[in-house]
Coordinates of C-alpha atoms in Angstrom, one line a residue:
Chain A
X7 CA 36.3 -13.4 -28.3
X8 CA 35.1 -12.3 -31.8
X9 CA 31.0 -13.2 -31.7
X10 CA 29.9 -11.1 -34.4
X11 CA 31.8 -12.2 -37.2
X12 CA 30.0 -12.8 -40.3
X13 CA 27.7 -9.2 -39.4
X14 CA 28.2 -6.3 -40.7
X15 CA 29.5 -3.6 -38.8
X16 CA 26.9 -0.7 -39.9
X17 CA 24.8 -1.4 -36.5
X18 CA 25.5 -2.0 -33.0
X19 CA 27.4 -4.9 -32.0
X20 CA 25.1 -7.8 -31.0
X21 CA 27.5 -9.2 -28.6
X22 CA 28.8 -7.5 -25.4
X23 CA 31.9 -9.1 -24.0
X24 CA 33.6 -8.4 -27.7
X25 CA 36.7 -6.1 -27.0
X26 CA 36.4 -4.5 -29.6
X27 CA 33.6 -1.9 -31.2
X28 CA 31.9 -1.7 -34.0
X29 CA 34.0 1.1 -35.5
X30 CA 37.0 -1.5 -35.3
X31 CA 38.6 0.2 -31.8
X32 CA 39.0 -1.6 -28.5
X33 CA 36.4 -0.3 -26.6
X34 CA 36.8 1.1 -22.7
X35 CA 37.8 -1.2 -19.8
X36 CA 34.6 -1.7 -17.8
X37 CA 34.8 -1.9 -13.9
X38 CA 31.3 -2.9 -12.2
X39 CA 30.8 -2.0 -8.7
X40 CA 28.8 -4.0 -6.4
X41 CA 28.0 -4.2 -2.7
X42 CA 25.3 -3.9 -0.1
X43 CA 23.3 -0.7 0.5
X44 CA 25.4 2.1 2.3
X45 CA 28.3 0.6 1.9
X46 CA 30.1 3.8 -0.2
X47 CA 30.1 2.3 -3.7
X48 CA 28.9 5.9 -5.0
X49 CA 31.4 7.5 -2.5
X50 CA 34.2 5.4 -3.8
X51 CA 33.0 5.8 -7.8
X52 CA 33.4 9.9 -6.9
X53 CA 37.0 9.1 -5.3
X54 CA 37.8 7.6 -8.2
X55 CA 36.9 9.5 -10.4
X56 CA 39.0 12.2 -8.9
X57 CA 42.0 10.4 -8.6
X58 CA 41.9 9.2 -11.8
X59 CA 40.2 11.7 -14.4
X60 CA 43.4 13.5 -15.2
X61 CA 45.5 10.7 -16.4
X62 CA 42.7 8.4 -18.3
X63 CA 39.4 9.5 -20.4
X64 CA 36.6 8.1 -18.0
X65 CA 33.1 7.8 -17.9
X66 CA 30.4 6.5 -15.3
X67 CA 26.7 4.7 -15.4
X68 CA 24.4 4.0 -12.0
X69 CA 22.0 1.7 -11.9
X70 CA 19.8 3.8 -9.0
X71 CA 17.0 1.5 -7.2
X72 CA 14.6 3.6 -7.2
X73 CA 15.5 7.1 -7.5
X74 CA 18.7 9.1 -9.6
X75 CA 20.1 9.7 -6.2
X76 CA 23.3 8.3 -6.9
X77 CA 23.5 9.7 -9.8
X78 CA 22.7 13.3 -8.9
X79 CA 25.3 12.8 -6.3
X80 CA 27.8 12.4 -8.8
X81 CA 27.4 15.6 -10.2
X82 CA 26.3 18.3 -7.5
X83 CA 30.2 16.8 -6.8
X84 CA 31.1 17.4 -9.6
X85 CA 33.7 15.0 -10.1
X86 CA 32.9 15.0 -13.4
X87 CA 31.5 16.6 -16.4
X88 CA 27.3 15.4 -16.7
X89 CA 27.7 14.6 -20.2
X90 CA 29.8 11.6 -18.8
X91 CA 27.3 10.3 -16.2
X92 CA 24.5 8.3 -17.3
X93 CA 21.4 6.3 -15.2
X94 CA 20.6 3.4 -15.7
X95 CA 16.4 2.6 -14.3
X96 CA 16.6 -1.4 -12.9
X97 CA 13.0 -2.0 -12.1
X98 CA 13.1 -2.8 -8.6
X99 CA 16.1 -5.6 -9.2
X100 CA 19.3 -4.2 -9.5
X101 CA 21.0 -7.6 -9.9
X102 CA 19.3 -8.0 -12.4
X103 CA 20.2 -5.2 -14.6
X104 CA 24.0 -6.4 -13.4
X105 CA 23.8 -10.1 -14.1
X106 CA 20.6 -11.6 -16.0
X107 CA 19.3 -8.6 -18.6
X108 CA 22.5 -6.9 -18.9
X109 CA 21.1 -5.0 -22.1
X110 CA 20.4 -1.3 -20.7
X111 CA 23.7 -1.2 -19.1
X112 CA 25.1 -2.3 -22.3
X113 CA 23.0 0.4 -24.1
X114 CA 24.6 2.7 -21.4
X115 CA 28.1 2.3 -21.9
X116 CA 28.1 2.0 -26.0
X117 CA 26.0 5.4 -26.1
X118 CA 28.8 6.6 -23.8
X119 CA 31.0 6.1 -26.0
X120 CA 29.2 6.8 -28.7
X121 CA 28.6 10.3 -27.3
X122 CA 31.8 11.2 -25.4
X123 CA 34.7 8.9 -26.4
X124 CA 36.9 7.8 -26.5
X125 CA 36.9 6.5 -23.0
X126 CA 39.6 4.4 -21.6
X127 CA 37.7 3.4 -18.4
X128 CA 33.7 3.2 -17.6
X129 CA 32.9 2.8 -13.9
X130 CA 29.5 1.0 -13.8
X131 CA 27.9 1.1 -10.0
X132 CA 25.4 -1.1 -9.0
X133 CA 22.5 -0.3 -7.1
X134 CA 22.7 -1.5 -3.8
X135 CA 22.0 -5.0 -3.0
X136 CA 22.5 -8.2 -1.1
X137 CA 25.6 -10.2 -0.7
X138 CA 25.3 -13.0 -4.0
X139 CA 24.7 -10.0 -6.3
X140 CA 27.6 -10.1 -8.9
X141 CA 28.6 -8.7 -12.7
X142 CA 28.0 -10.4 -16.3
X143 CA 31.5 -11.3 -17.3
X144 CA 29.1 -10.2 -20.9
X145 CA 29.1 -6.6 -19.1
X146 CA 32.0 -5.8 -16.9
X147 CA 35.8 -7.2 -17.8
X148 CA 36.4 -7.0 -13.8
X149 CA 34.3 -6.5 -10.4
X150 CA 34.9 -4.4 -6.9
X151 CA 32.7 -5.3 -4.1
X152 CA 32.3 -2.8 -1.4
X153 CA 31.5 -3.8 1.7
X154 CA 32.1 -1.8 5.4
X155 CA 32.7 -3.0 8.8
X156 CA 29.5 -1.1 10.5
X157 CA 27.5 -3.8 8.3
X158 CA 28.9 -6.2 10.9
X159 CA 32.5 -7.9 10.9
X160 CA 30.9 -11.3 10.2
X161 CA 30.1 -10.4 6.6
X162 CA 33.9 -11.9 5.3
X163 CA 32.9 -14.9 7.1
X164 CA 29.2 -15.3 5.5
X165 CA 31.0 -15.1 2.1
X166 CA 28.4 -15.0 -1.0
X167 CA 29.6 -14.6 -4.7
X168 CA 30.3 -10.6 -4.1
X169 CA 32.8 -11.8 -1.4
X170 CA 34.2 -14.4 -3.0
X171 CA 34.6 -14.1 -6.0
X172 CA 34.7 -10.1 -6.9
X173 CA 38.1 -9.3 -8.3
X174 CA 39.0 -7.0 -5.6
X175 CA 37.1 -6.9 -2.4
X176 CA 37.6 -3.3 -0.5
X177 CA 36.5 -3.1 3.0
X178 CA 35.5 0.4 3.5
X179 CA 34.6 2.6 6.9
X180 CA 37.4 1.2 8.6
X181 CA 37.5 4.7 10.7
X182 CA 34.3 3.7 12.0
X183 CA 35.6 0.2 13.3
X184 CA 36.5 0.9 17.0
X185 CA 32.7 2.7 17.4
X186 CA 30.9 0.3 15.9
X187 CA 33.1 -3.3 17.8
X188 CA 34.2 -4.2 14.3
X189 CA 37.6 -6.9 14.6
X190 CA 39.3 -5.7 11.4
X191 CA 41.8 -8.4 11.8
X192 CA 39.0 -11.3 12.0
X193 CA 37.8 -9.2 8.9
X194 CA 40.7 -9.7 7.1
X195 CA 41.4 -13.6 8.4
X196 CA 37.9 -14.4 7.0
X197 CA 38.2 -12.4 3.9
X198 CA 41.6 -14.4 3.5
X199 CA 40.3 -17.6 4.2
X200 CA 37.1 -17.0 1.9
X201 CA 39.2 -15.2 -1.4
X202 CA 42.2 -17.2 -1.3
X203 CA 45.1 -14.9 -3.2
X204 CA 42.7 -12.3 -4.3
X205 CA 43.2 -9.1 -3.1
X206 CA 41.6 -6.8 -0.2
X207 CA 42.0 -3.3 0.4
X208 CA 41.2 -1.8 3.5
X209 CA 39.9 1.6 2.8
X210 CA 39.0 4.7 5.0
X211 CA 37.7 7.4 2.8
X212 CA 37.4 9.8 5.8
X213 CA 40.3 9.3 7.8
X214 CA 42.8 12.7 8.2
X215 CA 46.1 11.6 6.6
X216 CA 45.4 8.6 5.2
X217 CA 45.4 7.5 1.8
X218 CA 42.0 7.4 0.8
X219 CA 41.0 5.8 -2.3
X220 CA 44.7 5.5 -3.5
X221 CA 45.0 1.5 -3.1
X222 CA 41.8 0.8 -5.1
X223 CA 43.4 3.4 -8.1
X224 CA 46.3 2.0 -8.0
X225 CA 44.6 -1.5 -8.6
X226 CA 42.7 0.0 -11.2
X227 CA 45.4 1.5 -13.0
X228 CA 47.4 -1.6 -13.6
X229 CA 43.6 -3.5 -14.8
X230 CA 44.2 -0.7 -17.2
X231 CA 47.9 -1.2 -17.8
X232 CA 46.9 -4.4 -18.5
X233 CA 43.8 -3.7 -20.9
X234 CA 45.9 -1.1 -22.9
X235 CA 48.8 -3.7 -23.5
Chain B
X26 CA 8.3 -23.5 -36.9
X27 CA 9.6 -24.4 -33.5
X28 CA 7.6 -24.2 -30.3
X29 CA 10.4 -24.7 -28.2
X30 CA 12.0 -21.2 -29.5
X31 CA 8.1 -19.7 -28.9
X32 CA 9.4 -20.7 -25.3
X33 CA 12.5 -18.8 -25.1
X34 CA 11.0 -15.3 -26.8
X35 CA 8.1 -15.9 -24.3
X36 CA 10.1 -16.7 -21.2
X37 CA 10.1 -13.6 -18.7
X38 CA 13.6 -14.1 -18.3
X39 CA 14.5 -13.8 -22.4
X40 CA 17.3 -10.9 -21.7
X41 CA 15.3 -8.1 -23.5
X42 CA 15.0 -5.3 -20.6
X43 CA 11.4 -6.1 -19.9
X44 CA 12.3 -6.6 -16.2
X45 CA 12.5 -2.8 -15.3
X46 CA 9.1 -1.7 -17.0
X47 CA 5.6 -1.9 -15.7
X48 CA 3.6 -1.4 -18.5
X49 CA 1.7 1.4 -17.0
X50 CA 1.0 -0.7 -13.6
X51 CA 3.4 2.0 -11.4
X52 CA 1.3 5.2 -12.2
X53 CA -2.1 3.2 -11.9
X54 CA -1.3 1.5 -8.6
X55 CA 0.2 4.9 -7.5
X56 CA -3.2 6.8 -8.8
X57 CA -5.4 4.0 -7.0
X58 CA -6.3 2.3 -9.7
X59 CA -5.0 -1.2 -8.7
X60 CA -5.1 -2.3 -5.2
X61 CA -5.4 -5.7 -5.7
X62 CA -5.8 -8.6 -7.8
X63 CA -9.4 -7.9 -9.2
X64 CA -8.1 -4.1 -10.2
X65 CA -4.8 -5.9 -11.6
X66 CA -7.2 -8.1 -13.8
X67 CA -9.3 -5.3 -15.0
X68 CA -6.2 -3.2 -16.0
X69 CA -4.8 -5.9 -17.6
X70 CA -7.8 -6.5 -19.6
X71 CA -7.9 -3.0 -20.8
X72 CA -4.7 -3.1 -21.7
X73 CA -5.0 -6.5 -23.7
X74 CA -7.7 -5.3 -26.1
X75 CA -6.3 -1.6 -26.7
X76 CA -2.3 -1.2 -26.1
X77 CA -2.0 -5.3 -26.3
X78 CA -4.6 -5.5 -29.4
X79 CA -2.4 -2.5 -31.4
X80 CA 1.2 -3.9 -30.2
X81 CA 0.2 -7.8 -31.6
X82 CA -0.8 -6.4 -35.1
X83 CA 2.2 -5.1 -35.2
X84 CA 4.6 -7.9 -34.0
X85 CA 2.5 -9.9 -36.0
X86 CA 2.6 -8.0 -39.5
X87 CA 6.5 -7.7 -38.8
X88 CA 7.0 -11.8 -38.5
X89 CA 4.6 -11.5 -41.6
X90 CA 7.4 -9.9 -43.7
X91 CA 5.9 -6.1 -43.7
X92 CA 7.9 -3.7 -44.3
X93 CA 9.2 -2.9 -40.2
X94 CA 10.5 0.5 -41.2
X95 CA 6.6 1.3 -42.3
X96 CA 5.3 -1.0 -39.0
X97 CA 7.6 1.6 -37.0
X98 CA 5.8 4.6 -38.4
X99 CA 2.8 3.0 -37.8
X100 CA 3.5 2.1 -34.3
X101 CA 4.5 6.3 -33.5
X102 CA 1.1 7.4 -35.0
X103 CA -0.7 4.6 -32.9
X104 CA 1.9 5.9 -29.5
X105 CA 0.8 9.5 -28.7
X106 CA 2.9 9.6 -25.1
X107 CA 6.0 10.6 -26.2
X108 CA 7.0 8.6 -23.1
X109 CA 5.5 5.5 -24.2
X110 CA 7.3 6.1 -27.8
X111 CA 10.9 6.5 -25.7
X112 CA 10.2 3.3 -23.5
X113 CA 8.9 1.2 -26.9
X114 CA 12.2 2.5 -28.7
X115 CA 14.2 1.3 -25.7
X116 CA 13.2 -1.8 -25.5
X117 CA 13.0 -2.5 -29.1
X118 CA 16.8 -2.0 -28.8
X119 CA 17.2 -4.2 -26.0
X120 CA 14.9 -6.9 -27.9
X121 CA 17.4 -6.0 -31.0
X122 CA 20.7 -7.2 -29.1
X123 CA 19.0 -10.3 -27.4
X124 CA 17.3 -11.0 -30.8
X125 CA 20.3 -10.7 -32.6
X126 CA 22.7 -12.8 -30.2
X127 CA 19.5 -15.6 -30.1
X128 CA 19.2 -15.8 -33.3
X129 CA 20.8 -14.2 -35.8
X130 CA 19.4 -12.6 -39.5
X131 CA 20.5 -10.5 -42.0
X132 CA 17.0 -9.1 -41.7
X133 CA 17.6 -8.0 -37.7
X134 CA 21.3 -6.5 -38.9
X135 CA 19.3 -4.5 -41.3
X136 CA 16.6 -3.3 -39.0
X137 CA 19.2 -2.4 -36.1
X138 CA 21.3 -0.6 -38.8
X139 CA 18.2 1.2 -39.8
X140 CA 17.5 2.4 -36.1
X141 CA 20.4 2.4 -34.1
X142 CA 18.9 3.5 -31.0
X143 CA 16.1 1.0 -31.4
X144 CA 12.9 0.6 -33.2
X145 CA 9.2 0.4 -31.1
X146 CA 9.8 -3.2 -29.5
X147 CA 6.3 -4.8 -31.4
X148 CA 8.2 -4.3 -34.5
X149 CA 11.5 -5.8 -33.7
X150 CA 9.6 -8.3 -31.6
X151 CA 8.0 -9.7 -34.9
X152 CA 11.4 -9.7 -36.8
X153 CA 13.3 -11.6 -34.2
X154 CA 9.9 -14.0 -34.2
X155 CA 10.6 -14.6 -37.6
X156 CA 14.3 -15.3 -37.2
X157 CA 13.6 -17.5 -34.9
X158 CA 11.5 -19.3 -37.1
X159 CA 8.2 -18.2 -35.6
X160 CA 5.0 -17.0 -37.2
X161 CA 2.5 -14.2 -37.3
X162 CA 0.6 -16.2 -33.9
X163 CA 3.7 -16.2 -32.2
X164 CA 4.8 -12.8 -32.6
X165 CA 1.7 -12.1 -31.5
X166 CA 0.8 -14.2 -28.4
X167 CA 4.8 -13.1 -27.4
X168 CA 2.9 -9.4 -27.6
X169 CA -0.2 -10.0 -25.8
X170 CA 1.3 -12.3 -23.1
X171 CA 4.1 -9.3 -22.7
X172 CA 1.4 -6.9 -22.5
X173 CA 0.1 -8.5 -19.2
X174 CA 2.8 -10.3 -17.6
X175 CA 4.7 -7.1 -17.1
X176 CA 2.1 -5.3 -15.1
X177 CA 1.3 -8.3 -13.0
X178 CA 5.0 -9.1 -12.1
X179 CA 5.2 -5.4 -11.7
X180 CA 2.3 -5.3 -9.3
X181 CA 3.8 -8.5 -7.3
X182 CA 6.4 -6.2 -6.4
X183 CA 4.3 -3.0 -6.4
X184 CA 1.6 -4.2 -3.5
X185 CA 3.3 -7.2 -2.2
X186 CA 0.5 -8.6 -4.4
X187 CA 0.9 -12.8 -3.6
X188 CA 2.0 -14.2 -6.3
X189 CA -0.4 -16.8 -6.6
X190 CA -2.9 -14.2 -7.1
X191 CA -0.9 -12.4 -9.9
X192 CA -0.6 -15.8 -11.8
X193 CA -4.0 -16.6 -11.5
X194 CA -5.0 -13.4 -12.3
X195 CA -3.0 -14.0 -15.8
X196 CA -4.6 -17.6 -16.3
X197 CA -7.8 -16.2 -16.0
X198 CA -7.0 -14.0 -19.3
X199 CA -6.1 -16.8 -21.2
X200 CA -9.0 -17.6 -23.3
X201 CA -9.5 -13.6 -24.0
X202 CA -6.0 -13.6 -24.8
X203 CA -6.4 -16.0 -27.3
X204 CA -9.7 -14.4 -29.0
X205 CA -7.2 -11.1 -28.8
X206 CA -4.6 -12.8 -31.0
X207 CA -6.6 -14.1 -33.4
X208 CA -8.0 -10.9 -34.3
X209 CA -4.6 -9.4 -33.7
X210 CA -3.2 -11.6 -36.6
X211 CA -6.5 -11.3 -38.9
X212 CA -5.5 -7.2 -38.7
X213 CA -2.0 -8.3 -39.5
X214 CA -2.8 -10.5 -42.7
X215 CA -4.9 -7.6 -43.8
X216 CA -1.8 -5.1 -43.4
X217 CA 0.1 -7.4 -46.1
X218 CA -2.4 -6.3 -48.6
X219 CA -3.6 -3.1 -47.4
X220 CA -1.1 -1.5 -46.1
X221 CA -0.2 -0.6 -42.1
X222 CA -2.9 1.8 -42.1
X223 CA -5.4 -0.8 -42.0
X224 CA -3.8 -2.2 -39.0
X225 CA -5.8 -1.9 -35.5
X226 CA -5.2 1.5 -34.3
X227 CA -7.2 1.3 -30.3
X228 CA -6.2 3.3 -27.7
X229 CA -5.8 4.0 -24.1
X230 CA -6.0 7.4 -22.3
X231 CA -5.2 6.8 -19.6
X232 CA -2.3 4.4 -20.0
X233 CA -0.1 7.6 -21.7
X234 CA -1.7 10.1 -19.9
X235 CA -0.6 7.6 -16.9
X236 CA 2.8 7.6 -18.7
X237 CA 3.7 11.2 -19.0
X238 CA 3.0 11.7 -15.6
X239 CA 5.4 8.6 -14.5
X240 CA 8.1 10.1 -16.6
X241 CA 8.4 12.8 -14.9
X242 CA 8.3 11.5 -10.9
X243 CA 11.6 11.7 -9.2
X244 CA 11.0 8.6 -7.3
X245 CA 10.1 5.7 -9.2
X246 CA 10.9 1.5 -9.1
X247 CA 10.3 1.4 -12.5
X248 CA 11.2 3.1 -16.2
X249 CA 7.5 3.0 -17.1

């Protein structure tokens, strides 16, 4: 969709979901990140980035609680350079800053790539929150939510928007499962159940020999396949 | 004029960014300053007739038709917190996309091509007023009521303040905020002739001294 026609194109585009920016390109495809507190949103946005910063031009924004922890995280890891990590401040709601004023995460990832372009992917992570807190469609083009199993195995079940209607669901921790009496097969009956044919990815980011963070990449990679067509 | 689009520029939840600021309510509650909801009145009384008193003008000269690129110089020598001028800047870019999408002027393009990374919010607060359809009382009652809601929603969530308590708090206000407005615009209409120097220039210590210290905690619920 094309809002802004009829303005000129000196300023900053008034509307968010347009693909395309000011200058006339098609800007980055955004992925938000949403999910409870703990759930390893920030660990999976660093895993990411890893696997994916040497075949696209990426970029991230946090929306921190209360703090620039998750930010700071970002880069003592380093997994990528600072001038491609921005903070977003969300005044004690973080759903908020994801779903009803989406304006200083818009601000966020035009002055990203403003500054740094051009980008081919922005990562934006919510803070954490509870289980109905979703993305804008007017900020983010598709959605991850991040849950674990040592939040309990009934959280599939309870549903809530992030659950049913993100565009991916990963279920992360699942090392921890046999310590903590998590059922990942109940897990993934419920999920099922609640999310219909959208996908689920089971995801340890710990575990010795696994595959880590590959089946969420290789989701994202074909969201980008998909963008750049 | 309209005063069902008054309701939408006034309505807390008009998408402008408002919702992570506290209007100086974070540093004072943190300070000691507001413990309740008699401190929460008195601060936001001080605000209303200082910070509040200065921002109106301004919102109210710009729906006026002054010249916003003079308002915003104005509003920097009335802002001495460089904090305060960084969080006004923000959310006068925030205000600038909502106003835009809402309600859409040549005027705003101009303004938001003029300051791409956003003009103090008074100023772009009266433009979008007057896009809207809105006048000089408008643009300022949006101000003043800004100026108060913020630190009373902000102190709900600060104190665990009850929330009956914060509204009343901001009823209570209403018949000074009124009296505040009106002299508000008056400054405003003088402006047209004058020039912005004329317009009220009051001030609060401690609210940027409050600032610059809040800017630089590491731990913090809100952007100011």
């Amino acid at each position: 969709m094309h809002l802004d026609q009829g303005h000129t194109h000196d300023g900053p585009v008034a509307v968010s979901a347009d693909a395309h920016r000011a200058d006339g390109r098609r800007r980055a495809l955004r992925i938000g990140l949403g999910g409870p507190v703990g759930s390893g949103k920030t660990a999976t946005v660093a895993a990411l980035c890893r696997a994916l910063r040497d075949e696209w031009s990426l970029a991230v924004v946090t929306n921190d609680i209360y703090t620039r922890e998750d930010a700071e995280f970002l880069l003592r890891e380093a997994v990528l350079p600072p001038e491609r990590i921005t903070a977003v401040e969300t005044g004690a709601c973080p759903h908020t800053a994801i779903r009803d004023d989406i304006s200083a995460n818009l601000e966020a990832v035009e002055d990203l790539e403003d500054e740094v372009g051009p980008l081919e992917l922005i990562l934006v992570e919510s803070g954490g929150d509870n289980l109905t807190a979703t993305f804008s469609k007017g900020l983010v083009d598709a959605q991850i939510f991040v849950i674990d199993v040592a939040g309990g195995d009934d959280i599939p079940r309870k549903g809530g928007p992030g659950v049913t209607t993100a565009d991916l669901l990963v279920v992360n921790k699942t090392d921890l499962a046999p310590y903590v009496g998590s059922d990942l097969g109940r897990m993934a009956a419920d999920a099922k159940a609640q999310r219909g044919e959208l996908p689920v990815v089971f995801q340890s980011l710990r575990a010795e020999g696994g595959d880590g963070v590959e089946a969420v990449a290789d989701w994202v990679r074909a969201r980008l396949a998909a963008w750049a067509a | 004029m309209s005063r069902a689009a008054l309701l939408v520029l006034a309505d807390g939840r008009f998408p402008a960014g408002g919702h992570a600021h506290s209007g100086g309510a974070e540093a004072a509650v943190k300070a000691g300053r507001i413990t309740g909801a008699a401190d929460l009145e008195e601060f936001c009384r001080g605000r209303l007739h200082t910070a509040g008193l200065v921002s109106a003008s301004l919102a109210a000269a710009a729906a006026l038709g002054v010249d916003p690129v003079e308002l915003d110089g104005a509003a920097d020598a009335r802002t001495p917190s460089p904090a305060l001028r960084i969080a006004a800047r923000k959310l006068g870019r925030q205000l600038m996309r909502a106003g835009r999408a809402t309600w859409p002027s040549a005027e705003l393009d101009a303004l938001a091509g003029r300051f791409p990374k956003g003009a103090h919010q008074p100023v772009v607060l009266g433009v979008v007023a007057r896009a809207a359809g809105l006048g000089a009382d408008d643009a300022a009652y949006c101000s003043l009521y800004e100026c108060v809601s913020g630190p009373a929603s902000a102190v709900v969530r600060l104190l665990s303040l009850d929330p009956f308590d914060a509204t009343g708090v901001l009823a209570g206000l209403a018949p000074e905020l009124d009296v505040v407005a009106q002299r508000a615009v008056e400054g405003a209409r003088c402006a047209v002739e004058g020039g912005v120097g004329v317009l009220p220039a009051g001030g609060a210590p401690l609210l940027e001294i409050g600032a610059e210290a809040h800017a630089a905690w590491a731990v913090r619920l809100f952007a100011s």
